[in-house]
Amino acid sequence: MPLKELASGATADGKQSPTIDIIAVHGLNPKGKNNHAINTWTKKRGGSNRIWLQDDLPRDMPDARVLLYEYDSFPVLTSTKTRFVHQASDLLYCLDMERDTCPDRPLIFLAHSLGGILVKQALVNANNDPSYIGIKNSTRGLAFFGTPHAGGNDTLVSFGRSCAAIVNAVTGSAPNDLMEVVSSGSLYTDILQDTWRHQLNDYRIISFYEGLGNIVPRESAVFNMPGDIETPVRIDATHSEMCRFDTSVNADLDNYHKVRHGIRKLRGAALNHLSVILPTPPSTIPTQPPMPPFPSSGM
């Protein structure tokens, strides 16, 4: 099953169900390792592994069900646009199946690097497919970790270069034909069109950007949206380490606290939004009321 549950969000006695679903989506996996999905969020130190999505977040947000999406990302993110779009639809199908008994539960996506591009494509697909419109409407928050969005001058070429920088850094030395395809940005043109841009006001967004290194610089990792929609947050780590935390280490603990605070804000906005939705006749598709104000980060 591509979706793996890391935390149930339910009480041990089963009397309380989760109030929100958090979906973690990894980025590029150049070596095709089966455990890349979980390793993306795992800090290895000596002989121990710390998976904050499993070991820390459930303690801090016990009502959240945490799910990990696993997929073979390298051919998906570096081959044809058709395959990329189909993989985004697979993510939607898996979510639809997993949420069959709770289709209206609020959703938050956490996405690292190019995994954020897949999440955006999935939301574009969902917006255009009545079968998945419920997933799009339930998605209230997005947390991107070093995801390149458009590049400093907001052009397709600069966006492609940001993606190519990730591929080159992760692979060490990518084939020239692969770099040419990714650099052009042609795989991701759909999500650069107005379809995605028109959705931005529907979500609350935390854009985490790397504080060490320059694989995806700040100007590429943030949307530059108003503060009631987006909060940019610096993580003092490299591109690959910015979503891995060993909370027994002070530096990692500081970064984790930033991430936890951001996710808590997304959760609060999502649940607050849910509380003001009015009942809708079953024959109609619910419309979304204005989102509640997004509290200032204080960071």
mmCIF file of C-alpha atoms in Angstrom:
data_model
loop_
_atom_site.group_PDB
_atom_site.id
_atom_site.type_symbol
_atom_site.label_atom_id
_atom_site.label_comp_id
_atom_site.label_asym_id
_atom_site.label_seq_id
_atom_site.Cartn_x
_atom_site.Cartn_y
_atom_site.Cartn_z
ATOM 1 C CA MET A 1 0.000 0.000 0.000
ATOM 2 C CA PRO A 2 1.585 3.340 -1.041
ATOM 3 C CA LEU A 3 0.167 5.040 2.053
ATOM 4 C CA LYS A 4 1.743 3.878 5.296
ATOM 5 C CA GLU A 5 0.272 4.932 8.633
ATOM 6 C CA LEU A 6 2.875 6.299 11.044
ATOM 7 C CA ALA A 7 0.389 7.478 13.674
ATOM 8 C CA SER A 8 -3.314 6.664 13.994
ATOM 9 C CA GLY A 9 -4.482 9.880 15.651
ATOM 10 C CA ALA A 10 -6.971 7.845 17.666
ATOM 11 C CA THR A 11 -7.011 7.150 21.382
ATOM 12 C CA ALA A 12 -5.974 3.707 22.615
ATOM 13 C CA ASP A 13 -9.538 2.908 23.692
ATOM 14 C CA GLY A 14 -10.858 3.866 20.264
ATOM 15 C CA LYS A 15 -13.303 6.405 21.676
ATOM 16 C CA GLN A 16 -11.711 9.360 19.920
ATOM 17 C CA SER A 17 -11.019 9.450 16.190
ATOM 18 C CA PRO A 18 -8.389 11.661 14.541
ATOM 19 C CA THR A 19 -9.492 15.187 13.705
ATOM 20 C CA ILE A 20 -7.006 15.786 10.878
ATOM 21 C CA ASP A 21 -4.902 13.830 8.368
ATOM 22 C CA ILE A 22 -1.266 14.774 7.684
ATOM 23 C CA ILE A 23 0.267 13.349 4.487
ATOM 24 C CA ALA A 24 4.059 13.343 4.009
ATOM 25 C CA VAL A 25 5.375 13.208 0.428
ATOM 26 C CA HIS A 26 9.088 12.705 -0.292
ATOM 27 C CA GLY A 27 11.169 14.045 -3.162
ATOM 28 C CA LEU A 28 13.736 12.552 -5.511
ATOM 29 C CA ASN A 29 14.972 8.967 -4.994
ATOM 30 C CA PRO A 30 17.798 8.569 -7.540
ATOM 31 C CA LYS A 31 18.951 5.136 -6.375
ATOM 32 C CA GLY A 32 15.499 3.591 -6.209
ATOM 33 C CA LYS A 33 15.848 2.592 -2.559
ATOM 34 C CA ASN A 34 12.738 1.009 -1.094
ATOM 35 C CA ASN A 35 13.084 2.912 2.174
ATOM 36 C CA HIS A 36 13.630 6.373 0.674
ATOM 37 C CA ALA A 37 10.162 7.580 1.688
ATOM 38 C CA ILE A 38 10.778 7.042 5.389
ATOM 39 C CA ASN A 39 14.474 7.989 5.186
ATOM 40 C CA THR A 40 13.509 11.441 3.903
ATOM 41 C CA TRP A 41 12.064 12.193 7.345
ATOM 42 C CA THR A 42 14.590 10.171 9.402
ATOM 43 C CA LYS A 43 17.655 11.517 11.196
ATOM 44 C CA LYS A 44 20.388 8.902 11.521
ATOM 45 C CA ARG A 45 22.923 9.389 14.269
ATOM 46 C CA GLY A 46 25.299 6.609 15.221
ATOM 47 C CA GLY A 47 23.274 3.414 15.385
ATOM 48 C CA SER A 48 19.921 5.105 16.077
ATOM 49 C CA ASN A 49 17.203 6.495 13.834
ATOM 50 C CA ARG A 50 14.776 9.250 14.779
ATOM 51 C CA ILE A 51 11.609 9.565 12.712
ATOM 52 C CA TRP A 52 9.995 12.761 13.943
ATOM 53 C CA LEU A 53 6.770 12.054 12.053
ATOM 54 C CA GLN A 54 6.417 8.904 14.134
ATOM 55 C CA ASP A 55 8.391 9.623 17.309
ATOM 56 C CA ASP A 56 7.685 13.313 18.018
ATOM 57 C CA LEU A 57 4.743 14.725 16.062
ATOM 58 C CA PRO A 58 2.161 12.223 17.420
ATOM 59 C CA ARG A 59 3.149 13.203 20.950
ATOM 60 C CA ASP A 60 2.692 16.883 20.164
ATOM 61 C CA MET A 61 -0.439 16.413 18.026
ATOM 62 C CA PRO A 62 -2.125 13.249 19.307
ATOM 63 C CA ASP A 63 -5.307 13.878 17.298
ATOM 64 C CA ALA A 64 -3.488 13.821 13.935
ATOM 65 C CA ARG A 65 -3.314 10.738 11.745
ATOM 66 C CA VAL A 66 0.067 10.778 9.975
ATOM 67 C CA LEU A 67 0.414 8.988 6.642
ATOM 68 C CA LEU A 68 3.532 8.470 4.516
ATOM 69 C CA TYR A 69 3.163 8.313 0.725
ATOM 70 C CA GLU A 70 5.646 5.956 -0.953
ATOM 71 C CA TYR A 71 6.342 6.020 -4.701
ATOM 72 C CA ASP A 72 9.230 5.509 -7.108
ATOM 73 C CA SER A 73 10.012 9.183 -7.508
ATOM 74 C CA PHE A 74 13.040 9.206 -9.794
ATOM 75 C CA PRO A 75 11.345 8.063 -13.031
ATOM 76 C CA VAL A 76 8.194 9.995 -12.103
ATOM 77 C CA LEU A 77 9.910 13.327 -11.561
ATOM 78 C CA THR A 78 12.453 13.014 -14.360
ATOM 79 C CA SER A 79 10.657 11.351 -17.294
ATOM 80 C CA THR A 80 7.462 12.317 -19.147
ATOM 81 C CA LYS A 81 4.815 14.823 -18.165
ATOM 82 C CA THR A 82 2.146 12.153 -18.684
ATOM 83 C CA ARG A 83 3.729 9.873 -16.118
ATOM 84 C CA PHE A 84 4.057 12.759 -13.701
ATOM 85 C CA VAL A 85 0.359 13.639 -14.017
ATOM 86 C CA HIS A 86 -0.621 9.980 -13.634
ATOM 87 C CA GLN A 87 1.443 9.632 -10.465
ATOM 88 C CA ALA A 88 -0.356 12.642 -9.019
ATOM 89 C CA SER A 89 -3.658 10.919 -9.782
ATOM 90 C CA ASP A 90 -2.382 7.773 -8.069
ATOM 91 C CA LEU A 91 -1.765 9.827 -4.934
ATOM 92 C CA LEU A 92 -5.359 11.051 -5.120
ATOM 93 C CA TYR A 93 -6.729 7.531 -5.606
ATOM 94 C CA CYS A 94 -4.776 6.215 -2.623
ATOM 95 C CA LEU A 95 -6.047 9.075 -0.463
ATOM 96 C CA ASP A 96 -9.603 8.542 -1.653
ATOM 97 C CA MET A 97 -9.371 4.864 -0.720
ATOM 98 C CA GLU A 98 -7.714 5.558 2.649
ATOM 99 C CA ARG A 99 -10.279 8.237 3.533
ATOM 100 C CA ASP A 100 -13.347 6.321 2.391
ATOM 101 C CA THR A 101 -14.936 6.477 5.853
ATOM 102 C CA CYS A 102 -13.796 10.051 6.608
ATOM 103 C CA PRO A 103 -13.867 11.970 3.303
ATOM 104 C CA ASP A 104 -14.467 15.352 4.926
ATOM 105 C CA ARG A 105 -11.633 15.207 7.458
ATOM 106 C CA PRO A 106 -9.248 18.178 6.957
ATOM 107 C CA LEU A 107 -5.965 17.443 5.203
ATOM 108 C CA ILE A 108 -2.468 18.887 5.514
ATOM 109 C CA PHE A 109 0.319 17.963 3.090
ATOM 110 C CA LEU A 110 3.989 17.983 4.068
ATOM 111 C CA ALA A 111 6.250 17.808 1.014
ATOM 112 C CA HIS A 112 10.018 17.806 0.630
ATOM 113 C CA SER A 113 11.772 19.182 -2.431
ATOM 114 C CA LEU A 114 10.299 17.988 -5.745
ATOM 115 C CA GLY A 115 7.647 16.082 -3.803
ATOM 116 C CA GLY A 116 5.965 19.460 -3.439
ATOM 117 C CA ILE A 117 5.622 19.642 -7.225
ATOM 118 C CA LEU A 118 3.747 16.333 -7.150
ATOM 119 C CA VAL A 119 1.431 17.623 -4.404
ATOM 120 C CA LYS A 120 0.619 20.725 -6.436
ATOM 121 C CA GLN A 121 -0.068 18.607 -9.522
ATOM 122 C CA ALA A 122 -2.343 16.362 -7.436
ATOM 123 C CA LEU A 123 -4.357 19.386 -6.297
ATOM 124 C CA VAL A 124 -4.625 20.594 -9.898
ATOM 125 C CA ASN A 125 -5.870 17.134 -10.906
ATOM 126 C CA ALA A 126 -8.328 17.052 -8.010
ATOM 127 C CA ASN A 127 -9.716 20.456 -8.944
ATOM 128 C CA ASN A 128 -10.433 19.168 -12.453
ATOM 129 C CA ASP A 129 -11.889 15.771 -11.496
ATOM 130 C CA PRO A 130 -15.275 15.535 -9.706
ATOM 131 C CA SER A 131 -14.181 12.187 -8.248
ATOM 132 C CA TYR A 132 -11.489 13.921 -6.207
ATOM 133 C CA ILE A 133 -12.896 17.395 -5.617
ATOM 134 C CA GLY A 134 -13.550 16.372 -1.996
ATOM 135 C CA ILE A 135 -9.813 15.895 -1.445
ATOM 136 C CA LYS A 136 -9.074 19.315 -2.877
ATOM 137 C CA ASN A 137 -11.771 20.943 -0.716
ATOM 138 C CA SER A 138 -10.527 19.113 2.402
ATOM 139 C CA THR A 139 -6.935 20.255 1.878
ATOM 140 C CA ARG A 140 -6.523 23.202 4.203
ATOM 141 C CA GLY A 141 -2.762 23.445 4.710
ATOM 142 C CA LEU A 142 0.476 22.908 2.792
ATOM 143 C CA ALA A 143 3.981 22.771 4.267
ATOM 144 C CA PHE A 144 6.745 22.796 1.651
ATOM 145 C CA PHE A 145 10.339 21.925 2.582
ATOM 146 C CA GLY A 146 12.705 23.342 -0.039
ATOM 147 C CA THR A 147 10.280 22.998 -2.935
ATOM 148 C CA PRO A 148 11.200 25.094 -5.997
ATOM 149 C CA HIS A 149 8.114 26.971 -7.134
ATOM 150 C CA ALA A 150 9.089 29.275 -9.961
ATOM 151 C CA GLY A 151 12.554 30.727 -9.532
ATOM 152 C CA GLY A 152 13.603 34.259 -8.803
ATOM 153 C CA ASN A 153 12.214 35.835 -11.990
ATOM 154 C CA ASP A 154 9.132 33.605 -12.118
ATOM 155 C CA THR A 155 9.926 32.082 -15.510
ATOM 156 C CA LEU A 156 9.728 28.490 -16.697
ATOM 157 C CA VAL A 157 13.452 28.413 -17.449
ATOM 158 C CA SER A 158 14.507 29.580 -13.988
ATOM 159 C CA PHE A 159 12.096 27.119 -12.436
ATOM 160 C CA GLY A 160 13.612 24.313 -14.502
ATOM 161 C CA ARG A 161 17.081 25.332 -13.395
ATOM 162 C CA SER A 162 15.997 25.096 -9.747
ATOM 163 C CA CYS A 163 14.700 21.572 -10.363
ATOM 164 C CA ALA A 164 17.908 20.671 -12.204
ATOM 165 C CA ALA A 165 19.979 21.870 -9.253
ATOM 166 C CA ILE A 166 18.128 19.411 -7.033
ATOM 167 C CA VAL A 167 18.596 16.527 -9.476
ATOM 168 C CA ASN A 168 22.293 17.291 -9.843
ATOM 169 C CA ALA A 169 22.823 17.591 -6.079
ATOM 170 C CA VAL A 170 20.975 14.370 -5.292
ATOM 171 C CA THR A 171 22.433 12.256 -8.093
ATOM 172 C CA GLY A 172 25.943 13.690 -7.946
ATOM 173 C CA SER A 173 26.206 13.616 -11.733
ATOM 174 C CA ALA A 174 23.041 13.250 -13.783
ATOM 175 C CA PRO A 175 23.106 12.266 -17.483
ATOM 176 C CA ASN A 176 23.061 15.235 -19.866
ATOM 177 C CA ASP A 177 19.785 14.224 -21.518
ATOM 178 C CA LEU A 178 18.086 13.976 -18.122
ATOM 179 C CA MET A 179 19.400 17.389 -17.082
ATOM 180 C CA GLU A 180 18.183 18.881 -20.353
ATOM 181 C CA VAL A 181 14.645 17.603 -19.818
ATOM 182 C CA VAL A 182 14.455 18.755 -16.211
ATOM 183 C CA SER A 183 16.142 22.100 -16.897
ATOM 184 C CA SER A 184 13.540 22.978 -19.518
ATOM 185 C CA GLY A 185 10.794 22.764 -16.914
ATOM 186 C CA SER A 186 8.568 21.084 -19.509
ATOM 187 C CA LEU A 187 7.479 18.292 -17.152
ATOM 188 C CA TYR A 188 5.780 20.756 -14.846
ATOM 189 C CA THR A 189 4.137 23.261 -17.171
ATOM 190 C CA ASP A 190 0.591 22.378 -16.068
ATOM 191 C CA ILE A 191 1.165 23.481 -12.496
ATOM 192 C CA LEU A 192 2.739 26.720 -13.656
ATOM 193 C CA GLN A 193 -0.441 27.724 -15.418
ATOM 194 C CA ASP A 194 -3.343 29.630 -13.922
ATOM 195 C CA THR A 195 -5.000 26.450 -12.621
ATOM 196 C CA TRP A 196 -2.556 26.204 -9.724
ATOM 197 C CA ARG A 197 -2.198 29.914 -9.202
ATOM 198 C CA HIS A 198 -5.936 30.297 -8.802
ATOM 199 C CA GLN A 199 -5.892 27.778 -5.963
ATOM 200 C CA LEU A 200 -3.331 29.567 -3.811
ATOM 201 C CA ASN A 201 -5.930 31.512 -1.845
ATOM 202 C CA ASP A 202 -7.626 28.236 -0.870
ATOM 203 C CA TYR A 203 -4.794 27.115 1.428
ATOM 204 C CA ARG A 204 -2.663 28.214 4.301
ATOM 205 C CA ILE A 205 0.999 27.668 3.400
ATOM 206 C CA ILE A 206 4.236 27.321 5.332
ATOM 207 C CA SER A 207 7.278 27.592 3.054
ATOM 208 C CA PHE A 208 10.383 26.223 4.765
ATOM 209 C CA TYR A 209 13.621 27.150 3.038
ATOM 210 C CA GLU A 210 17.162 25.913 3.608
ATOM 211 C CA GLY A 211 19.461 28.051 5.718
ATOM 212 C CA LEU A 212 22.637 26.116 4.857
ATOM 213 C CA GLY A 213 23.500 25.821 1.195
ATOM 214 C CA ASN A 214 21.770 27.218 -1.858
ATOM 215 C CA ILE A 215 20.285 24.303 -3.780
ATOM 216 C CA VAL A 216 16.824 25.879 -3.614
ATOM 217 C CA PRO A 217 17.334 29.515 -2.592
ATOM 218 C CA ARG A 218 14.740 31.424 -0.640
ATOM 219 C CA GLU A 219 13.473 33.302 -3.691
ATOM 220 C CA SER A 220 12.584 29.990 -5.320
ATOM 221 C CA ALA A 221 11.226 28.270 -2.207
ATOM 222 C CA VAL A 222 8.609 30.896 -1.320
ATOM 223 C CA PHE A 223 5.556 32.163 -3.209
ATOM 224 C CA ASN A 224 5.799 35.729 -1.880
ATOM 225 C CA MET A 225 2.115 35.623 -0.995
ATOM 226 C CA PRO A 226 0.556 37.881 1.678
ATOM 227 C CA GLY A 227 1.141 36.931 5.300
ATOM 228 C CA ASP A 228 -2.422 35.734 5.818
ATOM 229 C CA ILE A 229 -1.756 33.022 3.210
ATOM 230 C CA GLU A 230 1.955 32.163 3.396
ATOM 231 C CA THR A 231 4.588 32.149 6.128
ATOM 232 C CA PRO A 232 8.230 31.715 4.988
ATOM 233 C CA VAL A 233 10.440 30.044 7.618
ATOM 234 C CA ARG A 234 14.209 29.482 7.550
ATOM 235 C CA ILE A 235 15.441 26.037 8.643
ATOM 236 C CA ASP A 236 19.092 25.987 9.662
ATOM 237 C CA ALA A 237 19.996 22.863 7.706
ATOM 238 C CA THR A 238 20.951 21.747 4.210
ATOM 239 C CA HIS A 239 18.424 20.848 1.528
ATOM 240 C CA SER A 240 18.486 17.125 2.314
ATOM 241 C CA GLU A 241 18.602 17.563 6.105
ATOM 242 C CA MET A 242 15.938 20.248 6.491
ATOM 243 C CA CYS A 243 13.177 17.731 7.210
ATOM 244 C CA ARG A 244 15.209 15.386 9.444
ATOM 245 C CA PHE A 245 15.357 16.009 13.174
ATOM 246 C CA ASP A 246 16.914 14.259 16.138
ATOM 247 C CA THR A 247 15.172 16.118 18.946
ATOM 248 C CA SER A 248 17.850 15.063 21.441
ATOM 249 C CA VAL A 249 20.246 17.459 19.633
ATOM 250 C CA ASN A 250 19.743 21.169 20.304
ATOM 251 C CA ALA A 251 20.186 22.358 16.719
ATOM 252 C CA ASP A 252 17.697 19.797 15.444
ATOM 253 C CA LEU A 253 15.348 20.529 18.314
ATOM 254 C CA ASP A 254 15.269 24.219 17.370
ATOM 255 C CA ASN A 255 14.442 23.329 13.774
ATOM 256 C CA TYR A 256 11.801 20.841 14.866
ATOM 257 C CA HIS A 257 10.154 23.457 17.068
ATOM 258 C CA LYS A 258 9.878 25.754 14.022
ATOM 259 C CA VAL A 259 8.289 22.976 11.980
ATOM 260 C CA ARG A 260 5.980 21.903 14.788
ATOM 261 C CA HIS A 261 4.809 25.474 15.298
ATOM 262 C CA GLY A 262 4.079 25.825 11.575
ATOM 263 C CA ILE A 263 2.109 22.584 11.420
ATOM 264 C CA ARG A 264 0.170 23.572 14.543
ATOM 265 C CA LYS A 265 -0.805 26.812 12.853
ATOM 266 C CA LEU A 266 -1.984 24.912 9.776
ATOM 267 C CA ARG A 267 -3.935 22.506 11.981
ATOM 268 C CA GLY A 268 -5.562 25.344 13.915
ATOM 269 C CA ALA A 269 -6.590 27.169 10.743
ATOM 270 C CA ALA A 270 -7.950 23.929 9.251
ATOM 271 C CA LEU A 271 -10.069 23.032 12.280
ATOM 272 C CA ASN A 272 -11.258 26.622 12.675
ATOM 273 C CA HIS A 273 -12.311 26.608 9.027
ATOM 274 C CA LEU A 274 -14.168 23.329 9.530
ATOM 275 C CA SER A 275 -16.171 24.769 12.418
ATOM 276 C CA VAL A 276 -17.685 27.526 10.256
ATOM 277 C CA ILE A 277 -18.757 25.369 7.302
ATOM 278 C CA LEU A 278 -22.555 25.371 7.019
ATOM 279 C CA PRO A 279 -24.517 22.185 6.212
ATOM 280 C CA THR A 280 -25.002 21.715 2.487
ATOM 281 C CA PRO A 281 -27.704 19.653 0.741
ATOM 282 C CA PRO A 282 -26.228 16.304 -0.396
ATOM 283 C CA SER A 283 -27.067 17.004 -4.030
ATOM 284 C CA THR A 284 -24.692 19.972 -4.182
ATOM 285 C CA ILE A 285 -20.959 20.363 -4.008
ATOM 286 C CA PRO A 286 -19.960 22.410 -0.931
ATOM 287 C CA THR A 287 -18.564 25.832 -1.580
ATOM 288 C CA GLN A 288 -15.716 27.127 0.508
ATOM 289 C CA PRO A 289 -16.368 30.075 2.842
ATOM 290 C CA PRO A 290 -13.576 32.592 3.301
ATOM 291 C CA MET A 291 -10.637 31.159 5.215
ATOM 292 C CA PRO A 292 -10.136 32.487 8.770
ATOM 293 C CA PRO A 293 -7.182 34.830 9.364
ATOM 294 C CA PHE A 294 -3.820 33.088 9.529
ATOM 295 C CA PRO A 295 -2.096 34.105 12.787
ATOM 296 C CA SER A 296 1.232 35.857 12.432
ATOM 297 C CA SER A 297 4.144 33.497 13.040
ATOM 298 C CA GLY A 298 6.039 35.606 15.515
ATOM 299 C CA MET A 299 9.239 34.231 13.899
#
